[in-house]
Amino acid sequence: MGPPGAGKGTHAGMLAGEVAVPAISTGDIFRAHVAAGSELGRTAQQYVDSGAYVPDEVTNAMVRERLAEEDARSGFLLDGYPRTLDQAAVLDDLLATQGRDLTAVIVLQVDRESLVRRLLRRAEIQGRSDDSEDVIRRRLEVYAEQTLPLITLYGGRGLVHEIDGNGDVEAVRERILQVTYTFTPAT
Ligand code: ADP
């Protein structure tokens, strides 16, 4: 977990490789559907482009399908999901029916100024439709309103590991790996 620009995608890909599970990014899946022009993509695009969350029922159904795939059977790393209390409840139910549970929640903490700087730079490089200044501000607000409460929820279960996400990618990567080896054996 972490606000937009915190580095979730960068580090999720790295960490998933390290612990040999698939990284599942709801943002990436939505963008792929938008690019492919699928029905789900047409539904998601208006929300993604405005910085709002895609409705929970749409996102939950998509994640349910993804987690049922073969490669997620022995583990998974979720990037950008759950982001609302409703999504967290649906995920709890889903995992309970499968007799499994979350192992850990990694939260990347980054100063607001750095977040905005990183996102504006990414806008220049990648041209993501939701990286304009107005939409970035909206995404940060939505995160604070809808997603921060999940840190309290998971914190109460003793799952949360807060990581300083400031500084360069390599330094953050080292911090994440150190913490990860406290709850999962090195592969
Ligand atoms: P970021 O976290 O940097 O904003 P993402 O690529 O993770 O970037 O998400 C981009 C957009 O995709 C979000 O602003 C939202 O519109 C949509 N999205 C991604 N994950 C979810 C989710 N779990 N629930 C609802 N919408 C989501």
Tab-separated table of C-alpha atoms and ligand atoms in Angstrom:
chain	number	residue	atom	x	y	z
A	1	MET	CA	0.000	0.000	0.000
A	2	GLY	CA	0.986	3.623	-0.399
A	3	PRO	CA	-0.199	6.814	-2.053
A	4	PRO	CA	0.060	7.408	-5.806
A	5	GLY	CA	3.712	7.829	-6.708
A	6	ALA	CA	4.974	5.920	-3.665
A	7	GLY	CA	6.624	3.282	-5.850
A	8	LYS	CA	4.161	0.424	-5.424
A	9	GLY	CA	4.446	-0.816	-8.990
A	10	THR	CA	8.247	-0.611	-9.087
A	11	HIS	CA	8.739	-2.485	-5.850
A	12	ALA	CA	5.853	-4.928	-6.266
A	13	GLY	CA	7.441	-6.229	-9.463
A	14	MET	CA	10.807	-6.600	-7.768
A	15	LEU	CA	9.471	-8.227	-4.637
A	16	ALA	CA	7.189	-10.634	-6.466
A	17	GLY	CA	10.188	-11.908	-8.407
A	18	GLU	CA	12.139	-12.236	-5.196
A	19	VAL	CA	9.507	-14.338	-3.407
A	20	ALA	CA	8.310	-16.101	-6.587
A	21	VAL	CA	4.645	-15.112	-6.589
A	22	PRO	CA	2.719	-13.100	-9.214
A	23	ALA	CA	2.400	-9.335	-8.731
A	24	ILE	CA	-1.210	-8.367	-9.326
A	25	SER	CA	-1.703	-4.669	-10.022
A	26	THR	CA	-5.301	-3.523	-10.380
A	27	GLY	CA	-4.077	-0.264	-11.960
A	28	ASP	CA	-2.149	-2.202	-14.627
A	29	ILE	CA	-5.098	-4.495	-15.306
A	30	PHE	CA	-7.424	-1.503	-15.735
A	31	ARG	CA	-4.947	0.232	-18.055
A	32	ALA	CA	-4.589	-2.939	-20.145
A	33	HIS	CA	-8.374	-3.131	-20.509
A	34	VAL	CA	-8.565	0.548	-21.461
A	35	ALA	CA	-5.835	0.029	-24.090
A	36	ALA	CA	-7.614	-3.059	-25.454
A	37	GLY	CA	-10.940	-1.210	-25.611
A	38	SER	CA	-12.768	-3.972	-23.746
A	39	GLU	CA	-16.088	-3.399	-22.038
A	40	LEU	CA	-14.354	-3.324	-18.656
A	41	GLY	CA	-11.899	-0.804	-20.093
A	42	ARG	CA	-14.706	1.461	-21.243
A	43	THR	CA	-16.262	1.312	-17.779
A	44	ALA	CA	-12.976	1.914	-15.971
A	45	GLN	CA	-11.591	4.697	-18.131
A	46	GLN	CA	-13.787	7.532	-16.917
A	47	TYR	CA	-12.877	6.768	-13.297
A	48	VAL	CA	-9.168	6.233	-13.885
A	49	ASP	CA	-8.874	9.425	-15.961
A	50	SER	CA	-10.553	11.544	-13.303
A	51	GLY	CA	-8.541	10.088	-10.409
A	52	ALA	CA	-11.560	8.399	-8.825
A	53	TYR	CA	-11.690	4.764	-7.792
A	54	VAL	CA	-13.417	2.335	-10.112
A	55	PRO	CA	-16.606	1.087	-8.371
A	56	ASP	CA	-15.927	-1.656	-5.860
A	57	GLU	CA	-18.144	-4.263	-7.504
A	58	VAL	CA	-16.213	-3.926	-10.752
A	59	THR	CA	-12.802	-4.089	-9.058
A	60	ASN	CA	-13.739	-6.887	-6.677
A	61	ALA	CA	-15.052	-9.103	-9.489
A	62	MET	CA	-11.871	-8.528	-11.466
A	63	VAL	CA	-9.606	-9.427	-8.543
A	64	ARG	CA	-11.686	-12.477	-7.687
A	65	GLU	CA	-11.110	-13.798	-11.203
A	66	ARG	CA	-7.424	-12.995	-11.153
A	67	LEU	CA	-6.827	-14.698	-7.811
A	68	ALA	CA	-8.534	-17.836	-9.114
A	69	GLU	CA	-5.844	-18.267	-11.767
A	70	GLU	CA	-3.349	-21.060	-11.423
A	71	ASP	CA	-0.261	-18.912	-10.801
A	72	ALA	CA	-1.797	-17.323	-7.676
A	73	ARG	CA	-2.439	-20.647	-6.008
A	74	SER	CA	0.628	-20.691	-3.809
A	75	GLY	CA	0.768	-16.978	-3.157
A	76	PHE	CA	0.343	-13.509	-4.615
A	77	LEU	CA	1.382	-9.922	-4.106
A	78	LEU	CA	-1.394	-7.372	-4.499
A	79	ASP	CA	-0.443	-3.905	-5.712
A	80	GLY	CA	-3.155	-1.288	-5.414
A	81	TYR	CA	-5.802	-3.574	-3.955
A	82	PRO	CA	-7.649	-3.403	-1.607
A	83	ARG	CA	-8.108	0.372	-1.517
A	84	THR	CA	-11.478	0.671	0.197
A	85	LEU	CA	-12.945	-0.918	3.307
A	86	ASP	CA	-15.472	-2.711	1.120
A	87	GLN	CA	-12.678	-4.198	-0.979
A	88	ALA	CA	-10.839	-5.277	2.174
A	89	ALA	CA	-13.984	-7.050	3.437
A	90	VAL	CA	-14.509	-8.799	0.095
A	91	LEU	CA	-10.877	-9.901	0.057
A	92	ASP	CA	-11.198	-11.259	3.603
A	93	ASP	CA	-14.224	-13.341	2.588
A	94	LEU	CA	-12.597	-14.569	-0.576
A	95	LEU	CA	-9.411	-15.682	1.176
A	96	ALA	CA	-11.395	-17.247	4.019
A	97	THR	CA	-13.322	-19.432	1.568
A	98	GLN	CA	-9.976	-20.570	0.164
A	99	GLY	CA	-8.581	-21.258	3.620
A	100	ARG	CA	-5.805	-18.717	3.320
A	101	ASP	CA	-4.993	-15.292	4.687
A	102	LEU	CA	-2.786	-12.257	4.168
A	103	THR	CA	0.778	-12.625	5.420
A	104	ALA	CA	1.785	-8.981	5.516
A	105	VAL	CA	0.893	-5.496	4.390
A	106	ILE	CA	3.779	-3.311	3.260
A	107	VAL	CA	3.085	0.408	3.381
A	108	LEU	CA	5.395	2.781	1.505
A	109	GLN	CA	5.631	6.208	3.132
A	110	VAL	CA	6.739	9.092	0.934
A	111	ASP	CA	6.670	12.882	1.499
A	112	ARG	CA	3.909	14.638	-0.364
A	113	GLU	CA	6.304	16.916	-2.279
A	114	SER	CA	8.287	13.935	-3.547
A	115	LEU	CA	5.099	12.187	-4.603
A	116	VAL	CA	3.964	15.089	-6.735
A	117	ARG	CA	7.466	15.509	-8.189
A	118	ARG	CA	7.690	11.814	-9.091
A	119	LEU	CA	4.239	11.755	-10.669
A	120	LEU	CA	4.850	14.853	-12.762
A	121	ARG	CA	8.119	13.362	-13.979
A	122	ARG	CA	6.353	10.097	-14.816
A	123	ALA	CA	3.765	12.127	-16.759
A	124	GLU	CA	6.562	13.453	-18.994
A	125	ILE	CA	8.054	10.009	-19.542
A	126	GLN	CA	5.025	7.698	-19.746
A	127	GLY	CA	2.190	10.079	-20.588
A	128	ARG	CA	-0.293	8.362	-18.268
A	129	SER	CA	-3.707	9.974	-18.623
A	130	ASP	CA	-4.087	10.381	-14.835
A	131	ASP	CA	-0.746	12.061	-14.134
A	132	SER	CA	-1.826	15.668	-14.761
A	133	GLU	CA	-1.548	18.061	-11.827
A	134	ASP	CA	-5.294	18.303	-11.096
A	135	VAL	CA	-5.845	14.573	-11.301
A	136	ILE	CA	-2.784	13.878	-9.120
A	137	ARG	CA	-4.236	16.145	-6.421
A	138	ARG	CA	-7.563	14.305	-6.649
A	139	ARG	CA	-5.836	10.893	-6.412
A	140	LEU	CA	-3.964	11.956	-3.290
A	141	GLU	CA	-7.253	13.113	-1.714
A	142	VAL	CA	-9.056	9.915	-2.618
A	143	TYR	CA	-6.193	7.895	-1.139
A	144	ALA	CA	-6.328	9.846	2.131
A	145	GLU	CA	-10.112	9.527	2.401
A	146	GLN	CA	-10.726	5.981	1.251
A	147	THR	CA	-7.505	4.037	1.609
A	148	LEU	CA	-5.723	5.331	4.740
A	149	PRO	CA	-8.379	3.701	6.988
A	150	LEU	CA	-7.141	0.312	5.743
A	151	ILE	CA	-3.787	0.900	7.409
A	152	THR	CA	-5.603	1.146	10.736
A	153	LEU	CA	-7.597	-1.984	9.913
A	154	TYR	CA	-4.553	-4.061	9.002
A	155	GLY	CA	-2.465	-2.429	11.726
A	156	GLY	CA	-4.960	-3.772	14.260
A	157	ARG	CA	-4.252	-7.258	12.918
A	158	GLY	CA	-0.505	-6.776	13.301
A	159	LEU	CA	0.076	-7.085	9.549
A	160	VAL	CA	1.464	-3.653	8.726
A	161	HIS	CA	5.132	-2.976	7.963
A	162	GLU	CA	5.754	0.708	7.286
A	163	ILE	CA	8.739	1.410	5.047
A	164	ASP	CA	10.420	4.723	4.326
A	165	GLY	CA	9.854	5.058	0.585
A	166	ASN	CA	11.890	8.260	0.211
A	167	GLY	CA	15.256	8.170	-1.503
A	168	ASP	CA	16.444	6.167	-4.480
A	169	VAL	CA	14.897	2.933	-5.712
A	170	GLU	CA	17.822	0.773	-4.612
A	171	ALA	CA	17.737	2.072	-1.024
A	172	VAL	CA	13.979	1.507	-0.742
A	173	ARG	CA	14.354	-1.945	-2.263
A	174	GLU	CA	16.880	-2.886	0.433
A	175	ARG	CA	14.525	-1.717	3.192
A	176	ILE	CA	11.647	-3.722	1.743
A	177	LEU	CA	13.727	-6.879	1.387
A	178	GLN	CA	15.005	-6.647	4.954
A	179	VAL	CA	11.464	-6.460	6.288
A	180	THR	CA	10.205	-9.160	3.925
A	181	TYR	CA	12.736	-11.682	5.177
A	182	THR	CA	11.274	-11.294	8.668
A	183	PHE	CA	8.034	-12.931	7.503
A	184	THR	CA	9.030	-15.017	4.496
A	185	PRO	CA	12.089	-17.212	3.980
A	186	ALA	CA	14.632	-16.197	1.339
A	187	THR	CA	14.195	-18.159	-1.916
B	1	ADP	P1	-1.681	5.020	-8.381
B	1	ADP	O1	-1.797	4.227	-7.137
B	1	ADP	O2	-0.296	5.563	-8.586
B	1	ADP	O3	-2.744	6.056	-8.514
B	1	ADP	P2	-2.518	2.743	-10.011
B	1	ADP	O4	-1.934	2.354	-11.314
B	1	ADP	O5	-2.346	1.791	-8.890
B	1	ADP	O6	-1.817	4.124	-9.666
B	1	ADP	O7	-4.058	3.080	-10.170
B	1	ADP	C1	-4.502	3.961	-11.197
B	1	ADP	C2	-6.032	4.102	-11.152
B	1	ADP	O8	-6.655	2.810	-11.347
B	1	ADP	C3	-6.619	4.597	-9.829
B	1	ADP	O9	-6.561	6.003	-9.683
B	1	ADP	C4	-8.062	4.058	-9.951
B	1	ADP	O10	-8.845	4.834	-10.821
B	1	ADP	C5	-7.858	2.698	-10.583
B	1	ADP	N1	-7.681	1.655	-9.541
B	1	ADP	C6	-6.556	0.919	-9.314
B	1	ADP	N2	-6.746	0.061	-8.289
B	1	ADP	C7	-8.018	0.263	-7.847
B	1	ADP	C8	-8.801	-0.296	-6.805
B	1	ADP	N3	-8.339	-1.247	-5.985
B	1	ADP	N4	-10.069	0.159	-6.645
B	1	ADP	C9	-10.568	1.090	-7.448
B	1	ADP	N5	-9.880	1.675	-8.430
B	1	ADP	C10	-8.612	1.273	-8.646
